[in-house]
Amino acid sequence: MYRKSLVIIAWMGVSYVGLVYFSTQWWQAAICGVSLALAAAGMSFNIPHDASHGSYSTNPKLNRAFAFAFDMMGASSYIWHWKHNVLHHGFTNIPGVDDDINLAGIGRMAPTQKRYAFHRFQHYYLWVLYGLITVKWQLADDYICLIRARIGSASIPRPKGAEIVLFVLGKLAWLTLFLVLPLTQHSIGVVIAGYLAVNIMLGTTVAVVFQMAHTVEEADFVPPPPGAPEERIKNEWAAHQVETTVNFAQNSALWTWYLGGLNYQIEHHLFPSVSHIHYPDLAPIVEKTCLEHGVSYSKHPTFRSAIASHFRWLREMSRPPEIASA
Ligand SMILES: [Zn+2]
């Protein structure tokens, strides 16, 4: 895990320095930009995601320090904790609570979400909008969540003491890395174009990888809770986690390395505090146990088949319910 972290940090550092300080031709900037976006996505999957779950190290302070990598990339690790660890992991695929399937009406991800006429094209336009997800986090969501003390319909506590200091320091670090330092080398137009290009690639990669585990045809969705959501979950916790989650590309060493275990999301949802490097060993045990207990364990053989399933699910949700069921 530490060796892997060093490789990813070095990859990101070289890409960043190459893009900001050494790219003089458009094609050099393009190569470094693509490399930086992929490195930043790889960093998010492998280091702060684990650290935020407390599975990077046995030392909580080290976990908090590595979770700060999210802040340096512009997304508050404090807000991430509530959005991901609490609301997404605790209430997976429950519309109205799990913020990962809440697209504010722009997209319909679950059968019980309201359908609007423009959703009929969502399996095309959402792929474009996925590219804006990190820009939205960086420029709007973190501040809106902080001011409203809410994520979607769920209330969250506002950060206090050291956490508010870390929030501000994170935003300053991100501004320094993605605006101040690049502006010492390039014009404002070039910096904004570079920022948008890198973030569109980063946002698309991050959004697609997370959607492939939960918004696919095999994943279960639980009806929306009008009252207390925790009382409406039909399954007990572990079965709910397994049936709302789908693995993919388990036999690919490359995806397993790069995605930080997010292709083993079932094991991740069952054991979020276990380091992701153990998921390939846990998966056969979990699958066998699910089979023994009649719990549906779903997996896609490849990355491509999971993407195709996400496309088909978006298309299914784009149709009026009576047509979809027919
Ligand atoms: Zn997670």
GROMACS .gro file of C-alpha atoms and ligand atoms in nm:
model
  327
    1MET     CA    1   0.000   0.000   0.000
    2TYR     CA    2   0.279   0.244   0.087
    3ARG     CA    3   0.476   0.150  -0.227
    4LYS     CA    4   0.165   0.202  -0.436
    5SER     CA    5   0.104   0.540  -0.269
    6LEU     CA    6   0.457   0.653  -0.355
    7VAL     CA    7   0.410   0.555  -0.721
    8ILE     CA    8   0.080   0.748  -0.744
    9ILE     CA    9   0.212   1.057  -0.563
   10ALA     CA   10   0.520   1.060  -0.790
   11TRP     CA   11   0.299   1.011  -1.099
   12MET     CA   12   0.084   1.305  -0.995
   13GLY     CA   13   0.383   1.525  -0.903
   14VAL     CA   14   0.564   1.463  -1.234
   15SER     CA   15   0.243   1.525  -1.434
   16TYR     CA   16   0.172   1.850  -1.245
   17VAL     CA   17   0.526   1.989  -1.277
   18GLY     CA   18   0.536   1.883  -1.643
   19LEU     CA   19   0.204   2.057  -1.715
   20VAL     CA   20   0.261   2.379  -1.520
   21TYR     CA   21   0.637   2.436  -1.562
   22PHE     CA   22   0.760   2.250  -1.871
   23SER     CA   23   0.480   2.238  -2.129
   24THR     CA   24   0.548   2.489  -2.405
   25GLN     CA   25   0.361   2.313  -2.690
   26TRP     CA   26  -0.007   2.218  -2.692
   27TRP     CA   27   0.071   1.849  -2.733
   28GLN     CA   28   0.303   1.850  -2.432
   29ALA     CA   29   0.025   2.012  -2.226
   30ALA     CA   30  -0.224   1.754  -2.359
   31ILE     CA   31  -0.005   1.459  -2.256
   32CYS     CA   32   0.070   1.604  -1.912
   33GLY     CA   33  -0.295   1.710  -1.864
   34VAL     CA   34  -0.434   1.363  -1.938
   35SER     CA   35  -0.165   1.213  -1.715
   36LEU     CA   36  -0.248   1.456  -1.432
   37ALA     CA   37  -0.623   1.385  -1.453
   38LEU     CA   38  -0.568   1.007  -1.445
   39ALA     CA   39  -0.316   1.039  -1.161
   40ALA     CA   40  -0.554   1.259  -0.960
   41ALA     CA   41  -0.837   1.010  -1.008
   42GLY     CA   42  -0.602   0.725  -0.910
   43MET     CA   43  -0.495   0.924  -0.604
   44SER     CA   44  -0.860   0.977  -0.500
   45PHE     CA   45  -0.946   0.608  -0.542
   46ASN     CA   46  -0.641   0.476  -0.359
   47ILE     CA   47  -0.529   0.715  -0.087
   48PRO     CA   48  -0.784   0.965   0.057
   49HIS     CA   49  -1.080   0.731  -0.004
   50ASP     CA   50  -0.913   0.460   0.206
   51ALA     CA   51  -0.781   0.713   0.460
   52SER     CA   52  -1.125   0.869   0.501
   53HIS     CA   53  -1.265   0.523   0.581
   54GLY     CA   54  -0.985   0.472   0.836
   55SER     CA   55  -0.836   0.185   0.636
   56TYR     CA   56  -0.515   0.346   0.514
   57SER     CA   57  -0.332   0.317   0.844
   58THR     CA   58  -0.398   0.193   1.197
   59ASN     CA   59  -0.307   0.545   1.313
   60PRO     CA   60  -0.615   0.776   1.303
   61LYS     CA   61  -0.395   1.087   1.272
   62LEU     CA   62  -0.223   0.943   0.964
   63ASN     CA   63  -0.564   0.861   0.815
   64ARG     CA   64  -0.682   1.219   0.873
   65ALA     CA   65  -0.360   1.352   0.716
   66PHE     CA   66  -0.395   1.138   0.403
   67ALA     CA   67  -0.768   1.217   0.373
   68PHE     CA   68  -0.653   1.579   0.334
   69ALA     CA   69  -0.542   1.483  -0.020
   70PHE     CA   70  -0.911   1.532  -0.111
   71ASP     CA   71  -0.890   1.894   0.010
   72MET     CA   72  -0.575   1.954  -0.192
   73MET     CA   73  -0.769   1.843  -0.501
   74GLY     CA   74  -1.049   2.085  -0.413
   75ALA     CA   75  -1.306   1.861  -0.241
   76SER     CA   76  -1.341   1.899   0.135
   77SER     CA   77  -1.258   1.575   0.316
   78TYR     CA   78  -1.496   1.683   0.595
   79ILE     CA   79  -1.794   1.707   0.357
   80TRP     CA   80  -1.675   1.385   0.183
   81HIS     CA   81  -1.689   1.200   0.515
   82TRP     CA   82  -2.058   1.285   0.557
   83LYS     CA   83  -2.151   1.249   0.192
   84HIS     CA   84  -1.968   0.922   0.130
   85ASN     CA   85  -1.892   0.739   0.456
   86VAL     CA   86  -2.221   0.821   0.629
   87LEU     CA   87  -2.490   0.885   0.366
   88HIS     CA   88  -2.367   0.672   0.075
   89HIS     CA   89  -2.227   0.377   0.273
   90GLY     CA   90  -2.500   0.385   0.538
   91PHE     CA   91  -2.798   0.426   0.302
   92THR     CA   92  -2.672   0.281  -0.028
   93ASN     CA   93  -2.914   0.328  -0.321
   94ILE     CA   94  -3.190   0.475  -0.104
   95PRO     CA   95  -3.330   0.769  -0.301
   96GLY     CA   96  -3.349   1.086  -0.095
   97VAL     CA   97  -3.067   0.985   0.138
   98ASP     CA   98  -2.779   0.837  -0.068
   99ASP     CA   99  -2.633   1.151  -0.224
  100ASP     CA  100  -2.456   0.953  -0.500
  101ILE     CA  101  -2.790   0.889  -0.674
  102ASN     CA  102  -2.919   1.241  -0.613
  103LEU     CA  103  -2.866   1.437  -0.933
  104ALA     CA  104  -3.104   1.715  -0.830
  105GLY     CA  105  -3.358   1.608  -1.093
  106ILE     CA  106  -3.108   1.643  -1.380
  107GLY     CA  107  -3.082   1.265  -1.402
  108ARG     CA  108  -3.312   0.985  -1.289
  109MET     CA  109  -3.106   0.707  -1.131
  110ALA     CA  110  -3.367   0.509  -0.935
  111PRO     CA  111  -3.715   0.378  -1.030
  112THR     CA  112  -3.891   0.576  -0.757
  113GLN     CA  113  -3.739   0.911  -0.854
  114LYS     CA  114  -3.968   1.151  -1.039
  115ARG     CA  115  -3.937   1.132  -1.418
  116TYR     CA  116  -3.929   1.447  -1.632
  117ALA     CA  117  -3.967   1.454  -2.012
  118PHE     CA  118  -3.604   1.560  -2.067
  119HIS     CA  119  -3.482   1.242  -1.893
  120ARG     CA  120  -3.552   1.056  -2.219
  121PHE     CA  121  -3.208   1.171  -2.338
  122GLN     CA  122  -3.025   1.118  -2.006
  123HIS     CA  123  -2.827   0.813  -2.123
  124TYR     CA  124  -2.651   1.053  -2.363
  125TYR     CA  125  -2.626   1.387  -2.185
  126LEU     CA  126  -2.532   1.259  -1.838
  127TRP     CA  127  -2.193   1.140  -1.965
  128VAL     CA  128  -2.114   1.500  -2.058
  129LEU     CA  129  -2.239   1.635  -1.724
  130TYR     CA  130  -2.031   1.378  -1.530
  131GLY     CA  131  -1.731   1.583  -1.646
  132LEU     CA  132  -1.845   1.881  -1.439
  133ILE     CA  133  -1.879   1.694  -1.111
  134THR     CA  134  -1.544   1.792  -0.956
  135VAL     CA  135  -1.580   2.154  -1.070
  136LYS     CA  136  -1.922   2.160  -0.901
  137TRP     CA  137  -1.774   2.014  -0.578
  138GLN     CA  138  -1.486   2.259  -0.579
  139LEU     CA  139  -1.677   2.576  -0.661
  140ALA     CA  140  -2.025   2.519  -0.521
  141ASP     CA  141  -2.118   2.202  -0.329
  142ASP     CA  142  -1.869   2.225  -0.042
  143TYR     CA  143  -1.975   2.582   0.040
  144ILE     CA  144  -2.348   2.514  -0.005
  145CYS     CA  145  -2.329   2.206   0.223
  146LEU     CA  146  -2.133   2.405   0.481
  147ILE     CA  147  -2.371   2.704   0.480
  148ARG     CA  148  -2.691   2.496   0.480
  149ALA     CA  149  -2.545   2.225   0.711
  150ARG     CA  150  -2.718   1.975   0.483
  151ILE     CA  151  -2.633   1.729   0.209
  152GLY     CA  152  -2.948   1.676   0.005
  153SER     CA  153  -3.224   1.611   0.256
  154ALA     CA  154  -2.991   1.503   0.539
  155SER     CA  155  -2.860   1.747   0.796
  156ILE     CA  156  -2.492   1.733   0.890
  157PRO     CA  157  -2.303   1.906   1.170
  158ARG     CA  158  -2.096   2.206   1.069
  159PRO     CA  159  -1.719   2.160   1.114
  160LYS     CA  160  -1.576   2.300   1.434
  161GLY     CA  161  -1.228   2.382   1.571
  162ALA     CA  162  -0.950   2.199   1.386
  163GLU     CA  163  -1.191   2.078   1.117
  164ILE     CA  164  -1.285   2.431   1.011
  165VAL     CA  165  -0.914   2.521   1.001
  166LEU     CA  166  -0.849   2.216   0.779
  167PHE     CA  167  -1.142   2.314   0.554
  168VAL     CA  168  -0.998   2.662   0.498
  169LEU     CA  169  -0.639   2.536   0.461
  170GLY     CA  170  -0.759   2.281   0.206
  171LYS     CA  171  -0.931   2.544  -0.003
  172LEU     CA  172  -0.619   2.766   0.012
  173ALA     CA  173  -0.390   2.474  -0.084
  174TRP     CA  174  -0.615   2.390  -0.379
  175LEU     CA  175  -0.628   2.755  -0.495
  176THR     CA  176  -0.247   2.773  -0.472
  177LEU     CA  177  -0.197   2.452  -0.671
  178PHE     CA  178  -0.461   2.507  -0.938
  179LEU     CA  179  -0.463   2.887  -0.976
  180VAL     CA  180  -0.179   3.079  -0.807
  181LEU     CA  181   0.119   2.865  -0.916
  182PRO     CA  182  -0.008   2.810  -1.274
  183LEU     CA  183  -0.067   3.189  -1.303
  184THR     CA  184   0.303   3.253  -1.239
  185GLN     CA  185   0.374   3.063  -1.564
  186HIS     CA  186   0.072   3.115  -1.790
  187SER     CA  187  -0.203   3.363  -1.881
  188ILE     CA  188  -0.539   3.347  -1.702
  189GLY     CA  189  -0.708   3.210  -2.017
  190VAL     CA  190  -0.461   2.921  -2.043
  191VAL     CA  191  -0.493   2.846  -1.670
  192ILE     CA  192  -0.875   2.835  -1.684
  193ALA     CA  193  -0.868   2.619  -1.999
  194GLY     CA  194  -0.618   2.381  -1.835
  195TYR     CA  195  -0.818   2.369  -1.512
  196LEU     CA  196  -1.139   2.284  -1.698
  197ALA     CA  197  -0.976   2.027  -1.928
  198VAL     CA  198  -0.807   1.840  -1.641
  199ASN     CA  199  -1.121   1.851  -1.425
  200ILE     CA  200  -1.353   1.732  -1.703
  201MET     CA  201  -1.132   1.421  -1.744
  202LEU     CA  202  -1.101   1.377  -1.367
  203GLY     CA  203  -1.475   1.425  -1.305
  204THR     CA  204  -1.574   1.183  -1.578
  205THR     CA  205  -1.335   0.915  -1.450
  206VAL     CA  206  -1.445   0.950  -1.086
  207ALA     CA  207  -1.820   0.968  -1.162
  208VAL     CA  208  -1.821   0.671  -1.401
  209VAL     CA  209  -1.620   0.447  -1.165
  210PHE     CA  210  -1.855   0.515  -0.872
  211GLN     CA  211  -2.173   0.481  -1.085
  212MET     CA  212  -2.060   0.145  -1.227
  213ALA     CA  213  -2.093  -0.014  -0.884
  214HIS     CA  214  -2.444   0.100  -0.792
  215THR     CA  215  -2.642   0.235  -1.088
  216VAL     CA  216  -2.636  -0.073  -1.309
  217GLU     CA  217  -2.908  -0.321  -1.397
  218GLU     CA  218  -2.814  -0.577  -1.130
  219ALA     CA  219  -2.812  -0.335  -0.833
  220ASP     CA  220  -3.114  -0.320  -0.604
  221PHE     CA  221  -3.289   0.007  -0.515
  222VAL     CA  222  -3.491   0.064  -0.204
  223PRO     CA  223  -3.810   0.276  -0.212
  224PRO     CA  224  -3.778   0.631  -0.088
  225PRO     CA  225  -3.834   0.680   0.280
  226PRO     CA  226  -4.103   0.933   0.366
  227GLY     CA  227  -4.015   0.909   0.734
  228ALA     CA  228  -3.710   0.776   0.910
  229PRO     CA  229  -3.502   0.607   0.638
  230GLU     CA  230  -3.332   0.353   0.860
  231GLU     CA  231  -3.671   0.197   0.947
  232ARG     CA  232  -3.755   0.131   0.583
  233ILE     CA  233  -3.458  -0.080   0.473
  234LYS     CA  234  -3.601  -0.421   0.394
  235ASN     CA  235  -3.280  -0.618   0.435
  236GLU     CA  236  -3.046  -0.631   0.730
  237TRP     CA  237  -2.733  -0.422   0.682
  238ALA     CA  238  -2.486  -0.664   0.518
  239ALA     CA  239  -2.739  -0.816   0.275
  240HIS     CA  240  -2.848  -0.463   0.181
  241GLN     CA  241  -2.487  -0.365   0.105
  242VAL     CA  242  -2.431  -0.670  -0.115
  243GLU     CA  243  -2.757  -0.643  -0.309
  244THR     CA  244  -2.724  -0.272  -0.385
  245THR     CA  245  -2.365  -0.310  -0.509
  246VAL     CA  246  -2.202  -0.478  -0.810
  247ASN     CA  247  -1.836  -0.573  -0.867
  248PHE     CA  248  -1.661  -0.555  -1.203
  249ALA     CA  249  -1.335  -0.654  -1.377
  250GLN     CA  250  -1.222  -0.862  -1.079
  251ASN     CA  251  -0.965  -1.050  -1.287
  252SER     CA  252  -0.794  -0.739  -1.418
  253ALA     CA  253  -0.471  -0.668  -1.229
  254LEU     CA  254  -0.454  -0.323  -1.389
  255TRP     CA  255  -0.804  -0.210  -1.283
  256THR     CA  256  -0.759  -0.365  -0.938
  257TRP     CA  257  -0.436  -0.168  -0.892
  258TYR     CA  258  -0.564   0.160  -1.035
  259LEU     CA  259  -0.915   0.170  -0.887
  260GLY     CA  260  -0.807   0.115  -0.528
  261GLY     CA  261  -1.042  -0.179  -0.485
  262LEU     CA  262  -1.345   0.008  -0.623
  263ASN     CA  263  -1.399  -0.277  -0.870
  264TYR     CA  264  -1.454  -0.486  -0.552
  265GLN     CA  265  -1.724  -0.254  -0.419
  266ILE     CA  266  -1.918  -0.537  -0.253
  267GLU     CA  267  -1.620  -0.618  -0.031
  268HIS     CA  268  -1.556  -0.245   0.015
  269HIS     CA  269  -1.915  -0.188   0.132
  270LEU     CA  270  -1.895  -0.482   0.373
  271PHE     CA  271  -1.546  -0.403   0.503
  272PRO     CA  272  -1.479  -0.031   0.443
  273SER     CA  273  -1.225  -0.020   0.724
  274VAL     CA  274  -1.014  -0.300   0.570
  275SER     CA  275  -0.739  -0.187   0.329
  276HIS     CA  276  -0.847  -0.239  -0.032
  277ILE     CA  277  -0.541  -0.448  -0.114
  278HIS     CA  278  -0.711  -0.740   0.068
  279TYR     CA  279  -1.036  -0.732  -0.134
  280PRO     CA  280  -0.928  -0.983  -0.404
  281ASP     CA  281  -0.863  -1.237  -0.127
  282LEU     CA  282  -1.191  -1.161   0.052
  283ALA     CA  283  -1.411  -1.174  -0.261
  284PRO     CA  284  -1.432  -1.556  -0.307
  285ILE     CA  285  -1.520  -1.599   0.063
  286VAL     CA  286  -1.791  -1.331   0.043
  287GLU     CA  287  -1.933  -1.473  -0.280
  288LYS     CA  288  -1.948  -1.827  -0.137
  289THR     CA  289  -2.114  -1.701   0.182
  290CYS     CA  290  -2.374  -1.505  -0.018
  291LEU     CA  291  -2.453  -1.816  -0.222
  292GLU     CA  292  -2.501  -2.019   0.097
  293HIS     CA  293  -2.743  -1.761   0.240
  294GLY     CA  294  -2.939  -1.675  -0.075
  295VAL     CA  295  -2.803  -1.322  -0.104
  296SER     CA  296  -2.762  -1.202  -0.462
  297TYR     CA  297  -2.391  -1.135  -0.538
  298SER     CA  298  -2.351  -0.961  -0.877
  299LYS     CA  299  -2.040  -0.895  -1.083
  300HIS     CA  300  -1.954  -0.782  -1.432
  301PRO     CA  301  -1.665  -0.967  -1.598
  302THR     CA  302  -1.506  -0.656  -1.748
  303PHE     CA  303  -1.489  -0.277  -1.714
  304ARG     CA  304  -1.663  -0.250  -2.051
  305SER     CA  305  -1.957  -0.470  -1.955
  306ALA     CA  306  -2.013  -0.261  -1.640
  307ILE     CA  307  -2.011   0.063  -1.842
  308ALA     CA  308  -2.257  -0.091  -2.090
  309SER     CA  309  -2.483  -0.193  -1.801
  310HIS     CA  310  -2.471   0.162  -1.659
  311PHE     CA  311  -2.573   0.295  -2.003
  312ARG     CA  312  -2.863   0.048  -2.024
  313TRP     CA  313  -2.975   0.136  -1.670
  314LEU     CA  314  -2.977   0.509  -1.754
  315ARG     CA  315  -3.178   0.428  -2.069
  316GLU     CA  316  -3.422   0.215  -1.868
  317MET     CA  317  -3.469   0.501  -1.619
  318SER     CA  318  -3.513   0.747  -1.909
  319ARG     CA  319  -3.838   0.578  -2.012
  320PRO     CA  320  -4.179   0.639  -1.853
  321PRO     CA  321  -4.235   0.366  -1.589
  322GLU     CA  322  -4.526   0.201  -1.779
  323ILE     CA  323  -4.313   0.165  -2.097
  324ALA     CA  324  -4.009   0.047  -1.904
  325SER     CA  325  -4.205  -0.228  -1.726
  326ALA     CA  326  -4.374  -0.336  -2.052
  327ZN      ZN  327  -1.619   0.409   0.020
   0.00000   0.00000   0.00000
